CSV table of C-alpha atoms and ligand atoms in Angstrom, one decimal:
chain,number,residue,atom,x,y,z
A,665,UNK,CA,91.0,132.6,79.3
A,666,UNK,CA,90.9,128.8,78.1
A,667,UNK,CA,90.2,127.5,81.5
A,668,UNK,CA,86.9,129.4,82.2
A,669,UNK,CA,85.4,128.5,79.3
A,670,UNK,CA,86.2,125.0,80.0
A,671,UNK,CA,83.9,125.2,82.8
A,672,UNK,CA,81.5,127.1,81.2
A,673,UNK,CA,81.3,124.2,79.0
A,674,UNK,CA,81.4,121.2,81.2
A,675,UNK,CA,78.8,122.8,83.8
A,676,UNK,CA,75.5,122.1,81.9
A,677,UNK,CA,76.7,118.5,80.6
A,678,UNK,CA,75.5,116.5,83.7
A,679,UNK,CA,76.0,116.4,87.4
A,680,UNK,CA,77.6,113.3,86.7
A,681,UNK,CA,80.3,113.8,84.6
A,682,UNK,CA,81.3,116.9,87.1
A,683,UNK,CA,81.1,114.2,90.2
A,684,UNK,CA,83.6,111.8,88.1
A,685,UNK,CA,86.1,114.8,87.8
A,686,UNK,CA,86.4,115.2,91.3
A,687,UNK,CA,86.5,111.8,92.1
A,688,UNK,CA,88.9,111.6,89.4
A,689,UNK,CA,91.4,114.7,90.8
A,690,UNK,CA,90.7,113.1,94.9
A,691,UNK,CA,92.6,109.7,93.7
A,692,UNK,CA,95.4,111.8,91.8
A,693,UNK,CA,95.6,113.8,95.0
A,694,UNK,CA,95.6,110.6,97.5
A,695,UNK,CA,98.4,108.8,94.9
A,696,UNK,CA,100.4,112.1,95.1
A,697,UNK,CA,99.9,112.0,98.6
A,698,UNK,CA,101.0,108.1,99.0
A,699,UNK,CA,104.0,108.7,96.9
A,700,UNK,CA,105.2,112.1,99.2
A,701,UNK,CA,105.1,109.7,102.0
A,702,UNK,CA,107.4,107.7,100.2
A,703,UNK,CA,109.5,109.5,99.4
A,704,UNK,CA,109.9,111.4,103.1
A,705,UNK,CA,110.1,107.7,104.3
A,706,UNK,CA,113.1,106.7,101.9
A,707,UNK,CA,115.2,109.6,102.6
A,708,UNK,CA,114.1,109.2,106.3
A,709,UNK,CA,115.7,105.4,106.1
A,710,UNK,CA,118.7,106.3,103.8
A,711,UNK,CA,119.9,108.9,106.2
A,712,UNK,CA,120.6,106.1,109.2
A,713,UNK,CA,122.9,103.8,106.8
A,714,UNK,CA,124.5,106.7,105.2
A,715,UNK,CA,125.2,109.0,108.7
A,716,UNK,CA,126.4,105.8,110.3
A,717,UNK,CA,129.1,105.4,107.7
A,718,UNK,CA,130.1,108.9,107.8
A,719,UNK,CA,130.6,108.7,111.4
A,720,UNK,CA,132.7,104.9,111.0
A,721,UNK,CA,134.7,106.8,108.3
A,722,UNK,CA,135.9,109.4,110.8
A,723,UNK,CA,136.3,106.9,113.6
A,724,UNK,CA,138.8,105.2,110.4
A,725,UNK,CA,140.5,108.4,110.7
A,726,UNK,CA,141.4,109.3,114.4
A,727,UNK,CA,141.7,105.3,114.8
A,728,UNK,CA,144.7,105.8,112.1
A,729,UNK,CA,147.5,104.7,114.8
A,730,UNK,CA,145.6,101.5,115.7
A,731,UNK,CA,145.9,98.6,113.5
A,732,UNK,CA,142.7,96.7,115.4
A,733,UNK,CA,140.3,99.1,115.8
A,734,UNK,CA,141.1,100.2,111.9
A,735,UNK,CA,140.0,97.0,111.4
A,736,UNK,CA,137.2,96.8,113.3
A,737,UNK,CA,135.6,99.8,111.7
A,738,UNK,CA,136.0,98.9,108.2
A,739,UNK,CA,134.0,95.7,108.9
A,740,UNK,CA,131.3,97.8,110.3
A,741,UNK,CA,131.4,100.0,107.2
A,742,UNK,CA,130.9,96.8,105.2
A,743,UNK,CA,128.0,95.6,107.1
A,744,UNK,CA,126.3,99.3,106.8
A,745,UNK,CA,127.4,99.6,102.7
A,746,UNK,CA,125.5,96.1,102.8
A,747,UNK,CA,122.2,97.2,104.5
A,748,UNK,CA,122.4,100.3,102.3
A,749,UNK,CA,122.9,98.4,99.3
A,750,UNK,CA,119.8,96.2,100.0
A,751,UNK,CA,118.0,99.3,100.6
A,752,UNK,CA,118.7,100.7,97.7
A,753,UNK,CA,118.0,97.9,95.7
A,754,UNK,CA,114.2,97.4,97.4
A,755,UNK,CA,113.3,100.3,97.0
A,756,UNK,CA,113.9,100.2,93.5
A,757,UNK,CA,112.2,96.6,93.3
A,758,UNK,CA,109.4,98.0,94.6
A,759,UNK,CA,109.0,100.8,92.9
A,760,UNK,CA,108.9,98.7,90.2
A,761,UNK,CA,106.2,96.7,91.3
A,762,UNK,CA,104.2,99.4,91.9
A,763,UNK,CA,104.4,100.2,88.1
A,764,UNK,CA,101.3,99.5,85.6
A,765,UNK,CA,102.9,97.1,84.0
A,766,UNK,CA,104.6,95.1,87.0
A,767,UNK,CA,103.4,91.9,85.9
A,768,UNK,CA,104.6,91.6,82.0
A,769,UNK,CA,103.4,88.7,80.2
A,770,UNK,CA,102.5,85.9,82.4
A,771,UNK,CA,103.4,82.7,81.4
A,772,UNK,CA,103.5,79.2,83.2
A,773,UNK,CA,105.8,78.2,85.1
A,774,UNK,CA,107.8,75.5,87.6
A,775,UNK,CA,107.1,75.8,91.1
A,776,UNK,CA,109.9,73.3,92.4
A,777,UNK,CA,111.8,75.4,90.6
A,778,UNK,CA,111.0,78.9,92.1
A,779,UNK,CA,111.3,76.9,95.4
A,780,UNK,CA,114.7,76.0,94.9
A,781,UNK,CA,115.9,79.4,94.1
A,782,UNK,CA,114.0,81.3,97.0
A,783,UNK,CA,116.2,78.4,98.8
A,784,UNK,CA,118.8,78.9,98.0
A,785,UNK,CA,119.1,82.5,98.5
A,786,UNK,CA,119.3,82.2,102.1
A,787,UNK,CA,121.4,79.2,102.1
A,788,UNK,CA,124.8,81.2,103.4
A,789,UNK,CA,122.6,83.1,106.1
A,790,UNK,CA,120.8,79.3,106.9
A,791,UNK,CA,124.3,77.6,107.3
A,792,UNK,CA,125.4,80.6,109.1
A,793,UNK,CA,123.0,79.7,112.0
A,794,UNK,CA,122.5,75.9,111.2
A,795,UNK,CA,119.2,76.4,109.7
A,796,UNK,CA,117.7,73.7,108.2
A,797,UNK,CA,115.7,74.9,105.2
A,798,UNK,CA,113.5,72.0,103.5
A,799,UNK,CA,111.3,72.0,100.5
A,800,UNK,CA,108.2,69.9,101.7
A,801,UNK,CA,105.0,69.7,99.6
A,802,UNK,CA,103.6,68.4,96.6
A,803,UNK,CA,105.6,68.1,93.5
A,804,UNK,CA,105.2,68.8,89.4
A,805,UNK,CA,102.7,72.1,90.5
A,806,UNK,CA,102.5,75.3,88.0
A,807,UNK,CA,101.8,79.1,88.4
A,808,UNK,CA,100.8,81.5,86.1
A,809,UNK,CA,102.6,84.7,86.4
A,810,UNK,CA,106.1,86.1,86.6
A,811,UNK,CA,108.6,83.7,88.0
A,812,UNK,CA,111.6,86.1,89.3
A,813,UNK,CA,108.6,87.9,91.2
A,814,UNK,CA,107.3,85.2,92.5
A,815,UNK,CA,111.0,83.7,93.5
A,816,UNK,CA,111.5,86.9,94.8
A,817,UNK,CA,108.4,87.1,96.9
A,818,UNK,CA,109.1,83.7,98.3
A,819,UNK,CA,112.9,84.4,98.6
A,820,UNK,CA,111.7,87.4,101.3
A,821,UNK,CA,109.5,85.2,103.2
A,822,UNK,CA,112.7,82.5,103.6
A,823,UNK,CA,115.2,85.4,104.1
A,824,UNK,CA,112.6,86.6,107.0
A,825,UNK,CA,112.0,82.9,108.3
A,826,UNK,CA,115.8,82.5,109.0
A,827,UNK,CA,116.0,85.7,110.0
A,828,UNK,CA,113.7,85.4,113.0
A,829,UNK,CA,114.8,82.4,114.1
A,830,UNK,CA,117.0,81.1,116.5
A,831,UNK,CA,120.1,79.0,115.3
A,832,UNK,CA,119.6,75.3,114.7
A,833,UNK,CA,115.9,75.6,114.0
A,834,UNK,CA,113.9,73.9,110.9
A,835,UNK,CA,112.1,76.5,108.4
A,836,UNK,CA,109.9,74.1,105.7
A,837,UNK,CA,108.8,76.1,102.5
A,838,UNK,CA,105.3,74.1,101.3
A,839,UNK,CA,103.4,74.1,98.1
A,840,UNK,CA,100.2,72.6,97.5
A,841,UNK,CA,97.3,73.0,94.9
A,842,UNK,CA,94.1,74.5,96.4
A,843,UNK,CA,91.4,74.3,93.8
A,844,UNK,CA,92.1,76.7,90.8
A,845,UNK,CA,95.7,78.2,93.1
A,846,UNK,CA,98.8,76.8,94.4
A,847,UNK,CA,99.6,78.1,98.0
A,848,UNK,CA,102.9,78.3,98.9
A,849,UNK,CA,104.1,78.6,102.7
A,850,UNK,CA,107.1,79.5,105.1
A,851,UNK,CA,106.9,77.9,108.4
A,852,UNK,CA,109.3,78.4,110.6
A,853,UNK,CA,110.5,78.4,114.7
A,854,UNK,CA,111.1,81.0,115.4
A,855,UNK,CA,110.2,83.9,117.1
A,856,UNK,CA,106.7,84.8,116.8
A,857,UNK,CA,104.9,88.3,115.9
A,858,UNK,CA,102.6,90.0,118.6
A,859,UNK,CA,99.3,89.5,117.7
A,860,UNK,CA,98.8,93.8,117.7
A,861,UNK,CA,101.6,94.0,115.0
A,862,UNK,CA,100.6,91.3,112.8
A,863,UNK,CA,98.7,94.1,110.8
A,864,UNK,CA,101.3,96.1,110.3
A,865,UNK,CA,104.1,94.0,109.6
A,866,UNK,CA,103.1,94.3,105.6
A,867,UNK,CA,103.4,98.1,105.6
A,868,UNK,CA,106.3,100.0,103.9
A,869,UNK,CA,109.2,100.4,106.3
A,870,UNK,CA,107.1,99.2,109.2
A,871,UNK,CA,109.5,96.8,112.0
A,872,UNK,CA,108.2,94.6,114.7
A,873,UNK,CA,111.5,95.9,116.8
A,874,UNK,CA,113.7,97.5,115.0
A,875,UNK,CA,116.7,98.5,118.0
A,876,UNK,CA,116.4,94.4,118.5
A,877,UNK,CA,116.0,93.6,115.2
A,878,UNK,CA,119.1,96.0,113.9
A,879,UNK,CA,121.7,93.0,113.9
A,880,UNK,CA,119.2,91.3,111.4
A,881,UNK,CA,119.9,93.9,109.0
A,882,UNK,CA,115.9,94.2,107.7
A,883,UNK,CA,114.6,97.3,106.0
A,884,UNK,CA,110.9,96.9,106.7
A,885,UNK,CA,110.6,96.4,102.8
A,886,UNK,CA,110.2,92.6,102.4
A,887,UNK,CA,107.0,92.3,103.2
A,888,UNK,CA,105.8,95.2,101.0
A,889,UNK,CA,107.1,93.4,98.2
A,890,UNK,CA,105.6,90.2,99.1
A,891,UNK,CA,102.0,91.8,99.1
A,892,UNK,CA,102.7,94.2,95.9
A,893,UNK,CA,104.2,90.6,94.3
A,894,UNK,CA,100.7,88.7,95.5
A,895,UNK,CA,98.7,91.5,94.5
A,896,UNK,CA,99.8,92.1,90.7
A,897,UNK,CA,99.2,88.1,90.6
A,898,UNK,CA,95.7,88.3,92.0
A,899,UNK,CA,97.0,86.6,94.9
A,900,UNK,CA,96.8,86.3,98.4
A,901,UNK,CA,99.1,86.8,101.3
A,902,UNK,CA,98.4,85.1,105.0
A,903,UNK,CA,100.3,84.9,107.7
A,904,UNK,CA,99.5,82.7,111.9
A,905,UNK,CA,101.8,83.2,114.0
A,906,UNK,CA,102.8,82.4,118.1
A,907,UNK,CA,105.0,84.5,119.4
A,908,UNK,CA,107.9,82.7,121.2
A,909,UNK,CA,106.8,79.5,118.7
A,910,UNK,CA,106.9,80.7,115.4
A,911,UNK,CA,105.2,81.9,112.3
A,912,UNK,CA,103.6,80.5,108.6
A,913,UNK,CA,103.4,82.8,105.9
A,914,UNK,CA,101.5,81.7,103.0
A,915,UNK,CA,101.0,83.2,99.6
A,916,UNK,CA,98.4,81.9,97.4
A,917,UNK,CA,99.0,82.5,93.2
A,918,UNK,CA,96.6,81.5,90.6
A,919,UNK,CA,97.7,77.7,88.8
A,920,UNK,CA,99.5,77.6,85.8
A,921,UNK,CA,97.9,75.3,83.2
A,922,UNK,CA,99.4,71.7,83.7
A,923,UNK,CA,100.3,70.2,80.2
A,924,UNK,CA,100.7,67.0,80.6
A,925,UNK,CA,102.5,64.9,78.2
A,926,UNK,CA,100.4,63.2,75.3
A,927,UNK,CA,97.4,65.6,75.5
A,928,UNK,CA,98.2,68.0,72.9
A,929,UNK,CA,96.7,71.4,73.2
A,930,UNK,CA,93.3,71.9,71.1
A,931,UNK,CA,93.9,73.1,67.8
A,932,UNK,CA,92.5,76.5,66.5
A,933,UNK,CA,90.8,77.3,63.6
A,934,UNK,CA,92.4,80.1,61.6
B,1700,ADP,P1,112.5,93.3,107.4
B,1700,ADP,O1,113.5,93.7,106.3
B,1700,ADP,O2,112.7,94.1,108.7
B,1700,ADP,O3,112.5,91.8,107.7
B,1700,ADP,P2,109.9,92.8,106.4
B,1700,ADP,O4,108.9,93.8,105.7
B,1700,ADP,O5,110.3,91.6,105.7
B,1700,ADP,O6,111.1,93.7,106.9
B,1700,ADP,O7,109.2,92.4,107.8
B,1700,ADP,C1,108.6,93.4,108.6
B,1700,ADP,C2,108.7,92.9,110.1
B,1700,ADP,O8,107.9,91.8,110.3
B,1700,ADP,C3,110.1,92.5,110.5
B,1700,ADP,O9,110.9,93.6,110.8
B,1700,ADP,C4,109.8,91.6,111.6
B,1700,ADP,O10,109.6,92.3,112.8
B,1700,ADP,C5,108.5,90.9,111.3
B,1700,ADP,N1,108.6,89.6,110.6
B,1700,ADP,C6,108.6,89.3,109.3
B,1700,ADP,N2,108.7,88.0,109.1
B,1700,ADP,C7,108.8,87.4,110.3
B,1700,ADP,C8,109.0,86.1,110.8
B,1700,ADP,N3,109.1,85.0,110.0
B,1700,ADP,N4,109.1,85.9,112.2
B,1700,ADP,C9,108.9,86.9,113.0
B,1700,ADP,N5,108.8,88.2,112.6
B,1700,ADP,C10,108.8,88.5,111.3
């Protein structure tokens, strides 16, 4: 058939070619292999959120004579619909970003701008503990790349420096130019990674605690996103930490092109 005398013809070509086949069909078979993982791990996480609501459901439903504990259930339902909704919407975020074409176009782009909207999605969970979030670095600095990634990716880092801290603490989100990048940074008070988890914190699913951790509501998927968001940029991700003191994430993006007024751009010849 077809197949045999495909090899028949490849064989006498060149060892080499035959060498890049199978180096070619290994990678398929190790990106299969990550993706299976993935998947097992996603229905894995889906089934806590979704068994846990099942169960409050039926507690609804023998509780039907008590008023209170009615009441009590359906706002644990909405705090488990919430952490599946977030869930949900991660993993299709990253799935996303783990696309070919994650990035788009890049373009330049305001960096107060992005700070100000990775802010201010954390401000009800901020005010909820008294958490004092500040913007403190230079001004007026540009990246090149996607900006709802990148507010996105900074947006997780905030959501996590709240998070993990204790209530009336100070998280400070930085930005300054380091030669041809901008490095942007989350420092907060809080508490601390161990030093032995510190590598593992950026894998898929992967919690520091997650029985302690279960009132934060995390999914293990922020910092995925963070590194997939860093890596489609060409970027960087860092992160010190104390534990019992507190931690600084920083992620480093290439600079946008700063045009500043007067200087026209260079005219082209057609
Ligand atoms: P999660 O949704 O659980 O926050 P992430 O991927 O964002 O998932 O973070 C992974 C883990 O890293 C967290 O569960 C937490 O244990 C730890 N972590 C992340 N950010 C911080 C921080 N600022 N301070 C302390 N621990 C953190």
């Amino acid at each position: 058939g077809p197949p045999l005398h495909v090899t028949a013809r490849i064989a006498p070509l060149s060892s080499r070619l035959v060498l890049a086949l199978v180096e070619d069909r290994t990678h398929e078979r190790r990106v299969e292999a990550i993706r299976r993982d993935f998947v097992a791990n996603v229905s894995h996480e889906l089934k806590t959120p979704v068994g846990a609501l099942n169960l409050l459901a039926e507690a609804v439903q023998d509780a039907a004579e008590d008023p209170e504990a009615v009441l009590r259930f359906a706002g644990r339902m909405q705090t488990e619909s919430a952490r599946l909704t977030r869930l949900v919407q991660q993993i299709i975020e990253l799935s996303r970003l783990q696309g070919d074409d994650a990035l788009g176009t890049p373009e330049t782009f305001d960096v107060d701008q992005v700070v100000a909207r990775a802010i201010d999605q954390s401000s009800i969970d901020a005010q909820a503990k008294q958490i004092e979030v500040v913007h403190n670095g230079e001004r007026g600095l540009k990246l090149l790349g996607n900006p709802d990634e990148v507010a996105l990716a900074l947006g997780n880092l905030v959501s996590n420096a709240v998070a993990y801290s204790n209530d009336k603490s100070r998280v400070v989100v930085g930005a300054k130019s380091v030669e041809d990048r901008v490095e942007l940074s989350v420092t907060d008070q809080g508490i601390g990674i161990p030093p032995t988890e510190i590598d593992r914190i950026f894998e898929r699913f992967y919690r520091v605690d997650p029985a302690r951790h279960r009132s934060t509501g995390g999914t293990g998927l922020g910092l995925s996103i963070v590194k997939h968001v860093a890596a489609s940029h060409g970027g960087e991700v860092g992160v010190w930490s104390v534990e019992g003191q507190g931690s600084t994430f920083t992620l480093s993006l290439p600079q946008g092109t700063t045009s500043t007024s007067g200087s026209a751009p260079p005219a082209t010849a057609g």
